[in-house]
Coordinates of C-alpha atoms and ligand atoms in Angstrom, one line a residue:
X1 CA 26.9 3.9 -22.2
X2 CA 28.3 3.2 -18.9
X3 CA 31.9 1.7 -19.3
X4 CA 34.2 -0.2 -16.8
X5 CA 35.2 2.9 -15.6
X6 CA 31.9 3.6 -13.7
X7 CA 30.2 1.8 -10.8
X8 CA 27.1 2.0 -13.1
X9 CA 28.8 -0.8 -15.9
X10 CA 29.3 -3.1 -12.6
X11 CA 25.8 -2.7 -11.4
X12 CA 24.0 -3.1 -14.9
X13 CA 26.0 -6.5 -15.8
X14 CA 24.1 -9.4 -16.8
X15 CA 24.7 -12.2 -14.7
X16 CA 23.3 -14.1 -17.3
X17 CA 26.3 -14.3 -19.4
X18 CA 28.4 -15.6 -16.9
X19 CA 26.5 -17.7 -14.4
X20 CA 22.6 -19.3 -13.4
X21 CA 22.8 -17.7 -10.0
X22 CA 20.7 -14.8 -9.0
X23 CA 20.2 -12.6 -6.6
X24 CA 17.1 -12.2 -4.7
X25 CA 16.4 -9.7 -2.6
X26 CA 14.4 -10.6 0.4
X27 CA 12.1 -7.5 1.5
X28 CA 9.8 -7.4 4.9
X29 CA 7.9 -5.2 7.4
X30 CA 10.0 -3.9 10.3
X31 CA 8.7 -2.6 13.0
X32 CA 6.0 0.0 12.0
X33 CA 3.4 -0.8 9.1
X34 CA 5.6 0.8 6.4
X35 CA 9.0 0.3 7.7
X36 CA 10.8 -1.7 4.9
X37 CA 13.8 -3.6 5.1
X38 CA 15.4 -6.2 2.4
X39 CA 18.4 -8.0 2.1
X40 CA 20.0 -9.8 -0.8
X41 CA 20.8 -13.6 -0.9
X42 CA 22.7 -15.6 -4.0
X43 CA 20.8 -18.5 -5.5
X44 CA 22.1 -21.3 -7.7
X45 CA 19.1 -20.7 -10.5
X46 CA 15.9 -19.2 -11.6
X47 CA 13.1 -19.3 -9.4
X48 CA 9.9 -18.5 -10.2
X49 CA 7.3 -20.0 -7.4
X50 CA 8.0 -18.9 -3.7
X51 CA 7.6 -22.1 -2.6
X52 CA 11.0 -23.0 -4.0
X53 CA 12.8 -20.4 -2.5
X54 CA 14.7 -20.8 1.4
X55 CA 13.4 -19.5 4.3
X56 CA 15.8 -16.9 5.5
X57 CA 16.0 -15.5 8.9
X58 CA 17.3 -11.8 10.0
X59 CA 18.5 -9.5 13.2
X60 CA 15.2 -8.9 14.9
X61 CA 16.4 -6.7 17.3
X62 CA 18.2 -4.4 14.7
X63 CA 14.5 -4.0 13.2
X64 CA 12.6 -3.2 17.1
X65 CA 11.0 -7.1 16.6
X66 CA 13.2 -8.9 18.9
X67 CA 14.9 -8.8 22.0
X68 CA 19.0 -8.7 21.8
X69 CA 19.4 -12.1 24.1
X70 CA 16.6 -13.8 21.1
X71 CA 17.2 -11.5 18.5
X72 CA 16.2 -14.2 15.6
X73 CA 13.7 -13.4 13.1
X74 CA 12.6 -16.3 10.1
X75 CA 11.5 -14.9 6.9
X76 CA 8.9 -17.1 5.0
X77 CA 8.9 -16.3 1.0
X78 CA 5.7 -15.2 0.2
X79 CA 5.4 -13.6 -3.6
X80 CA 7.8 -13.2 -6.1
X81 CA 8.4 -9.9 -8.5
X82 CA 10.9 -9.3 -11.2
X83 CA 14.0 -7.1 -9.4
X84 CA 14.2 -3.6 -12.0
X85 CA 17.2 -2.5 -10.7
X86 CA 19.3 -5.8 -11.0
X87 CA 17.0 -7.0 -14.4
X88 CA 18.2 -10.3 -15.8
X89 CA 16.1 -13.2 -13.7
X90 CA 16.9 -11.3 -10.5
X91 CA 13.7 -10.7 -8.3
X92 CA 12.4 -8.9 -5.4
X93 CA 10.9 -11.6 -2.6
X94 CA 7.8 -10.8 -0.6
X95 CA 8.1 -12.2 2.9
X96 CA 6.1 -12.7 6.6
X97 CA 8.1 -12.6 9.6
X98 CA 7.8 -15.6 12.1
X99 CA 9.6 -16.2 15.5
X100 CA 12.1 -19.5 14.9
X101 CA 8.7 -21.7 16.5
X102 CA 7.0 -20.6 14.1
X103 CA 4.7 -18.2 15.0
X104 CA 3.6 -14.9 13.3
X105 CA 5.0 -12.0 14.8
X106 CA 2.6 -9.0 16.0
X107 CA 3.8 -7.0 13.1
X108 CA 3.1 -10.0 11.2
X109 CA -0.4 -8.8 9.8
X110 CA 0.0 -10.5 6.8
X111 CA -0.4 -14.2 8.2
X112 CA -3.5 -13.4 10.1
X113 CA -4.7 -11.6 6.7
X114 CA -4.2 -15.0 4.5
X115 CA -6.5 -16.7 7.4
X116 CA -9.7 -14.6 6.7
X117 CA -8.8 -14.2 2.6
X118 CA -9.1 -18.3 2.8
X119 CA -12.1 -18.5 4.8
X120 CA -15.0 -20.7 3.5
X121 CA -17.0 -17.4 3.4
X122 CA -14.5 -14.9 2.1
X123 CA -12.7 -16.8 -0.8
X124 CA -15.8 -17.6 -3.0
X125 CA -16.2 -14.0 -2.7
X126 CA -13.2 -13.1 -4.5
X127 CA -12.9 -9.3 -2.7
X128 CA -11.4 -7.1 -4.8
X129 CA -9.1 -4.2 -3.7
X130 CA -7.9 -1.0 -5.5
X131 CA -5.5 0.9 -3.3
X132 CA -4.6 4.4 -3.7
X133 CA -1.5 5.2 -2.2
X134 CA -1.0 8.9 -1.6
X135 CA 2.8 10.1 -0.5
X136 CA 4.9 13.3 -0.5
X137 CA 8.6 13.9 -1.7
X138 CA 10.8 15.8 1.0
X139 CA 13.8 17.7 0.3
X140 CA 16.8 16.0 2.1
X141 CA 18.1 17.0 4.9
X142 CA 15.8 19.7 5.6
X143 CA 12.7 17.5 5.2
X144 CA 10.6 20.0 3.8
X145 CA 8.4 19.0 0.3
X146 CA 9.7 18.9 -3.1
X147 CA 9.0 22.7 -4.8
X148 CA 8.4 24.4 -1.7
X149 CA 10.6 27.4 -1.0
X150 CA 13.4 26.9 1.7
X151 CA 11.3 28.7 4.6
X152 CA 8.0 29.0 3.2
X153 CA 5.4 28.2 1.6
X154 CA 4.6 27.2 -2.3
X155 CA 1.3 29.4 -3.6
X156 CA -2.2 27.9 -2.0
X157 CA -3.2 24.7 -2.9
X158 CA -5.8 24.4 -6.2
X159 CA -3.3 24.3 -9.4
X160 CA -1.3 21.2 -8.7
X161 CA -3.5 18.5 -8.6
X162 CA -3.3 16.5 -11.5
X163 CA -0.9 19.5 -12.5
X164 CA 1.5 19.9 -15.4
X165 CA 4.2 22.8 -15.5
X166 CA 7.8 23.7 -13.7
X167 CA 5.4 25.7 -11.1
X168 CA 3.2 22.8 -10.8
X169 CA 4.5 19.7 -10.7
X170 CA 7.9 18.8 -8.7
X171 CA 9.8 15.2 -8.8
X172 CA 8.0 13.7 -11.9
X173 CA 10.9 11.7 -12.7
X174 CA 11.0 9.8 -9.6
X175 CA 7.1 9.5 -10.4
X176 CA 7.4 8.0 -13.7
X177 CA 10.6 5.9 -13.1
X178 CA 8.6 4.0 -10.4
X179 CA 5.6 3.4 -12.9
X180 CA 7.6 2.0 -15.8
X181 CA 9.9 0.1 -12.9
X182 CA 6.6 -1.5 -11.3
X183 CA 5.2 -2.6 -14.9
X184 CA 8.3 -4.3 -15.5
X185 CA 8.3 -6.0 -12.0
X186 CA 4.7 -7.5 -12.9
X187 CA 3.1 -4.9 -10.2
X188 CA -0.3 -4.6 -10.9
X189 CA -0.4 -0.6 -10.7
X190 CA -3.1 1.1 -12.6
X191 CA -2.3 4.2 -12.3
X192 CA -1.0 7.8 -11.2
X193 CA -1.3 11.5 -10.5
X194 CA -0.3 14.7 -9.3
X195 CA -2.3 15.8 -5.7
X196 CA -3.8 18.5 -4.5
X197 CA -1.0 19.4 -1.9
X198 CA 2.2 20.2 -4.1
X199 CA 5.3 17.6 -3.9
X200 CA 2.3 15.2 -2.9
X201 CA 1.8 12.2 -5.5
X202 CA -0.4 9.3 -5.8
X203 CA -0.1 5.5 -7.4
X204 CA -2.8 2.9 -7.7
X205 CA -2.7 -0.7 -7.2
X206 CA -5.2 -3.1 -8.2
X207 CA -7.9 -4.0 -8.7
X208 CA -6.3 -7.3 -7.0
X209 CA -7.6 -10.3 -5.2
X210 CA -7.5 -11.1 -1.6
X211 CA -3.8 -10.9 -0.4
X212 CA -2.3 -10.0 -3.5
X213 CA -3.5 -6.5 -3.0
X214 CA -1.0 -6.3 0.1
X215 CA 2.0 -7.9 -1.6
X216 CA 1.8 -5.7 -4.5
X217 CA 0.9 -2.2 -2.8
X218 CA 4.0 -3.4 -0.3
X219 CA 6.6 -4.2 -3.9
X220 CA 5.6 -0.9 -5.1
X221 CA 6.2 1.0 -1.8
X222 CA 9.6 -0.5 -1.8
X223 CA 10.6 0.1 -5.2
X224 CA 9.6 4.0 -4.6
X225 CA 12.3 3.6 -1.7
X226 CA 14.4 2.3 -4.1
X227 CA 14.1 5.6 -6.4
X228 CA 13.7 7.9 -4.1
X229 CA 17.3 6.7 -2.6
X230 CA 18.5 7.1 -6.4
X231 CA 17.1 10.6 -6.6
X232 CA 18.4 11.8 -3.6
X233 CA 14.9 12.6 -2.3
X234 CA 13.1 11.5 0.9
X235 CA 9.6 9.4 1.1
X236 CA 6.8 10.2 3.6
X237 CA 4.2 8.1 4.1
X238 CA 2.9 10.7 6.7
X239 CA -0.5 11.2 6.9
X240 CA -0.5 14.9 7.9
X241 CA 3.2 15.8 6.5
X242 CA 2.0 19.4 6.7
X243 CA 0.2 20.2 10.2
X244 CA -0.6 23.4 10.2
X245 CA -2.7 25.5 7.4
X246 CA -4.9 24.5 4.4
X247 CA -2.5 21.6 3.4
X248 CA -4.4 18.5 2.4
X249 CA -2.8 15.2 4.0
X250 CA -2.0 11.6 2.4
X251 CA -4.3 9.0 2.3
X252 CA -4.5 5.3 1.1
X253 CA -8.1 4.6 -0.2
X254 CA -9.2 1.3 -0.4
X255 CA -11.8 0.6 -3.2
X256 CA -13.3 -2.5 -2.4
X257 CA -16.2 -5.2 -3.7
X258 CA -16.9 -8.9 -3.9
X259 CA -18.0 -10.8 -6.7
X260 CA -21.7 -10.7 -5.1
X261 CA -21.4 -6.5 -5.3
X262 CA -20.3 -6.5 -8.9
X263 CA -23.0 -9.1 -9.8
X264 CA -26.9 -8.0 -10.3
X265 CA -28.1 -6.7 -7.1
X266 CA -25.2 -5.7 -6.0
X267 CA -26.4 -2.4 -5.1
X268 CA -28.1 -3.9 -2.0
X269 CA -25.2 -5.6 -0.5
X270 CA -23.3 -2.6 -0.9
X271 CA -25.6 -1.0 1.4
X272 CA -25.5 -3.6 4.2
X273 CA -21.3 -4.1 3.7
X274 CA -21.3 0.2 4.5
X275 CA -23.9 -0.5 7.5
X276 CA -21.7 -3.0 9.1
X277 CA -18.6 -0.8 8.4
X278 CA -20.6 1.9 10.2
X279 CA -21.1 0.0 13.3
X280 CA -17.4 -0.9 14.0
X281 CA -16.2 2.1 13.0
X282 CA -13.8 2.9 16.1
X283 CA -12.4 -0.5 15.6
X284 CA -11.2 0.1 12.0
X285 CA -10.1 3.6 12.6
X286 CA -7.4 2.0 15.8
X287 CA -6.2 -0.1 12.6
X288 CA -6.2 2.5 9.9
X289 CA -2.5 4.5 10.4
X290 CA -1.1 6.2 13.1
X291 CA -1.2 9.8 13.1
X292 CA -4.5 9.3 11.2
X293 CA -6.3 11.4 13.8
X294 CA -4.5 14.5 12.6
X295 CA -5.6 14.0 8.9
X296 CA -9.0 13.1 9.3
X297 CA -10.2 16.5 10.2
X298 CA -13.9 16.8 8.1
X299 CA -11.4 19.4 6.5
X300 CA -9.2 18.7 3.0
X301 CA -11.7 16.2 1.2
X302 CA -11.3 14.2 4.6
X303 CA -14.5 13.5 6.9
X304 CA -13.8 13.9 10.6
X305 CA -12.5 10.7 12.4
X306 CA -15.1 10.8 15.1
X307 CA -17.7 10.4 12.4
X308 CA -19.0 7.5 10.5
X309 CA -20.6 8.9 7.1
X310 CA -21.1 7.6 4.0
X311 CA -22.4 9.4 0.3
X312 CA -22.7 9.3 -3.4
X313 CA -19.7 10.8 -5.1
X314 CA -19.0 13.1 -2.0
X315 CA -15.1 13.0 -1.1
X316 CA -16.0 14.6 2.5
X317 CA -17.3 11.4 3.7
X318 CA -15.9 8.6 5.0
X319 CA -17.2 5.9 2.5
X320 CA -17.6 6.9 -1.0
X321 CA -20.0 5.4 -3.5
X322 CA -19.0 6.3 -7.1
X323 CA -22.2 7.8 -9.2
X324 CA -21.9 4.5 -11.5
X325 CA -22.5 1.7 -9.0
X326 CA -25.5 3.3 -8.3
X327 CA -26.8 4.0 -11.3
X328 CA -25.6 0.2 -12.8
X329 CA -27.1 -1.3 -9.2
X330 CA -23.6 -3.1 -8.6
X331 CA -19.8 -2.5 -8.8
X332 CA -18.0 -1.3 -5.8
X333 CA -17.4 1.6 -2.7
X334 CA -14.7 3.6 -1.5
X335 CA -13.4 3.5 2.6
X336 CA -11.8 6.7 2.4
X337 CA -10.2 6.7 6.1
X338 CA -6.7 4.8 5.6
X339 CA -3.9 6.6 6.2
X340 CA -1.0 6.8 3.7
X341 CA 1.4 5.0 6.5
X342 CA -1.8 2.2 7.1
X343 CA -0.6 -1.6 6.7
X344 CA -2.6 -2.9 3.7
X345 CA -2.3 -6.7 4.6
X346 CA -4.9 -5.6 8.0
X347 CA -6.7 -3.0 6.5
X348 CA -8.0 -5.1 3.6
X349 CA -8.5 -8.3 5.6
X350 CA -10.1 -6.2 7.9
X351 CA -12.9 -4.8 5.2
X352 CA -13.3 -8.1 4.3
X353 CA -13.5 -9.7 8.0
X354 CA -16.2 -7.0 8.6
X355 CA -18.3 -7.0 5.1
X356 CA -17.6 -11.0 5.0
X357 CA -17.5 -12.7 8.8
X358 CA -18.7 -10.5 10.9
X359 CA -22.2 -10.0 12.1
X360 CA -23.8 -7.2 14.1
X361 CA -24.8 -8.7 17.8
X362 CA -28.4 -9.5 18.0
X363 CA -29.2 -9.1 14.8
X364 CA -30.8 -12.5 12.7
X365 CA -28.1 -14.1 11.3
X366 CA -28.2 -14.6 7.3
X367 CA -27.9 -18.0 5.5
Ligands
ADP401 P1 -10.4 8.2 -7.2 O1 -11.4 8.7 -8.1 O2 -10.9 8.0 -5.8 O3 -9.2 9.0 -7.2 P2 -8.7 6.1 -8.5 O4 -9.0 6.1 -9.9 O5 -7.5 6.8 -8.1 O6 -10.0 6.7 -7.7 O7 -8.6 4.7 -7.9 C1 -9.7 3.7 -8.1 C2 -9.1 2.3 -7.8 O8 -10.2 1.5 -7.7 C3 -8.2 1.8 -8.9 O9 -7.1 1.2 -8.3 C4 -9.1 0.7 -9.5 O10 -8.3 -0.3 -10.0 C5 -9.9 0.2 -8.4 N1 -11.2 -0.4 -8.8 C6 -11.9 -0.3 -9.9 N2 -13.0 -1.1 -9.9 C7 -13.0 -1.8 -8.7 C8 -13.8 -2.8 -8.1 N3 -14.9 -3.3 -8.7 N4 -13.4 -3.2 -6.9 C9 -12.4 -2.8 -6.3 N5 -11.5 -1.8 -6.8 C10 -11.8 -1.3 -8.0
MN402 MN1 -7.2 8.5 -6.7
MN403 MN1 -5.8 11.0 -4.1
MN404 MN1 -9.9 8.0 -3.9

């Protein structure tokens, strides 16, 4: 047990005992899709809707949103989690970025997302997302993965996925303190495992609807942050952390369906949702990560970024349909072409824009 002789007592106090305030701590999107910043703000009581919560506003041009001379940035609540590190009713706050008039910044994808999750033809839908975020544990300092030598190289890829052993698996702790942690927080993850390049992990989120999917893959990104900074370990959302040799890179599938896919029949709209994903391929892949051009190779259970494909079961292309959904007719498909670093709130309003909204050019028009 921590006593008051240790910064750990102070920290692990429950507020509870001595006051209704709480702390909230506001997270956001800086500049680039997984840049995340917070900051902590004292309220008079529980809270448990964002709508009851302030607006706050931050240093936009601390975070590369803002010039210096109009530097203001407004944070708008959005979703609300229980805060793991502070416990008690503390809790970690979701937020959009807006300029003080009001309007969504560029990096605000989340805003524009909301817009197509509510649309007349999207919402009735009720799009489901599973999201598999892949990432990879550095060593500090030198920025080189977890369990690789200092200088070199681990042994070739083929025993760590999924692996269990001190030659196998490196930074499990940090793994399994951000599961438990994101349970508690009311993150819907479903899951996690060991990948095929070694110090690489991955966590699931979902299946969740519309926006959610976004707000909880972005509160379990940040509380990794948050244990990585504990562990003394750095996070890369890189997609190709390893350029060079037979290193795989880290993705973030997006499983996807609509209540129309997972319903009798299904099968079919499947088949015209991975048609119409086919035909605007280049305009998905500009929004899918930067740096995604160097994982996408056709290599590394990756299919080439120049290349629209899509199979059953086969992880080399770049839509995936599992062997169940067709057999059962319905359930869902797999985009296999997000990056690890991709913003969720525009990649899964994106699928949905596409599969949902949008329809080829002269072609008949469905009613
Ligand atoms: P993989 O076999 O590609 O590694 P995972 O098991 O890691 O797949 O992830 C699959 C994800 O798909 C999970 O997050 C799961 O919740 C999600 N999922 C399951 N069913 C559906 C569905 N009908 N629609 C969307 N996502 C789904
Ligand atoms: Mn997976
Ligand atoms: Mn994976
Ligand atoms: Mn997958």
């Amino acid at each position: 047990m921590p006593t008051p002789s240790s910064l750990a007592y102070f920290e692990n106090l429950d507020l509870g005992e001595a006051t209704k305030e709480i702390i909230a701590e506001y997270i956001w999107i800086g500049g680039t899709s997984c840049d995340l910043r917070s900051k902590a703000k004292t309220l008079p009581s529980s809270v448990t809707s964002p709508k009851d919560l302030p607006k706050w506003n931050y240093d936009g041009s601390s975070t590369g949103q803002a010039h210096g001379s109009d530097s203001e940035v407004i944070l708008y609540p959005q979703a609300i989690f229980r805060d793991p590190f502070r416990g008690g009713q503390n809790i970690l706050v979701i937020c959009d970025t807006y300029t003080p008039k009001g309007e969504p910044l560029s990096t605000n994808n989340r805003a524009r997302a909301a817009k197509i999750f509510e649309a007349d033809e999207v919402a009735p839908e009720e799009p489901w997302f599973g999201l598999e975020q892949e990432y990879t544990l550095l060593q500090k300092d030198i920025n080189w993965p977890l369990g690789w030598p200092v200088g070199g190289f681990p042994a070739p890829q083929g025993p760590y996925y999924c692996g269990v052993g001190a030659n196998k698996a490196w930074g499990r702790d940090i793994v399994n303190a951000h599961y438990k942690a994101c349970l508690y927080a009311g993150v819907k993850i479903s899951g996690i495992n060991g990948e095929v390049m070694p110090g690489q992990w991955e966590f699931q989120v979902g299946p969740c609807v519309g926006i959610d999917a976004g707000d909880h893959l972005v509160c379990a990104r940040y509380i990794l942050e948050r244990m990585t900074e504990i562990a003394n370990v750095v996070l890369s959302f890189d997609p190709k952390p390893i350029p060079t040799g037979e290193w795989n890179g880290a993705g973030c599938h997006v499983n996807y369906s609509t209540k129309s896919m997972r319903s009798a029949g299904g099968y079919e709209l499947i088949r015209e949702a991975i048609e119409k994903l086919g035909l605007r391929h280049k305009e998905h892949i500009a929004c899918y990560g930067e740096g995604n051009e160097k994982r996408l190779t056709g290599k590394h259970e990756t299919a080439s970024v120049h290349k629209f494909s899509w199979e059953v079961a086969d992880r080399g292309a770049s839509i995936r349909v599992g062997r169940e959904t067709e057999a059962d007719g319905k359930g869902y498909f797999e985009d296999r072409r997000p990056s690890a670093n991709m913003d969720p709130y525009l990649v899964t309003s994106m699928i949905a824009g596409t599969t949902l909204l949008w329809h080829p050019a002269g072609r008949k028009e469905k009613n």
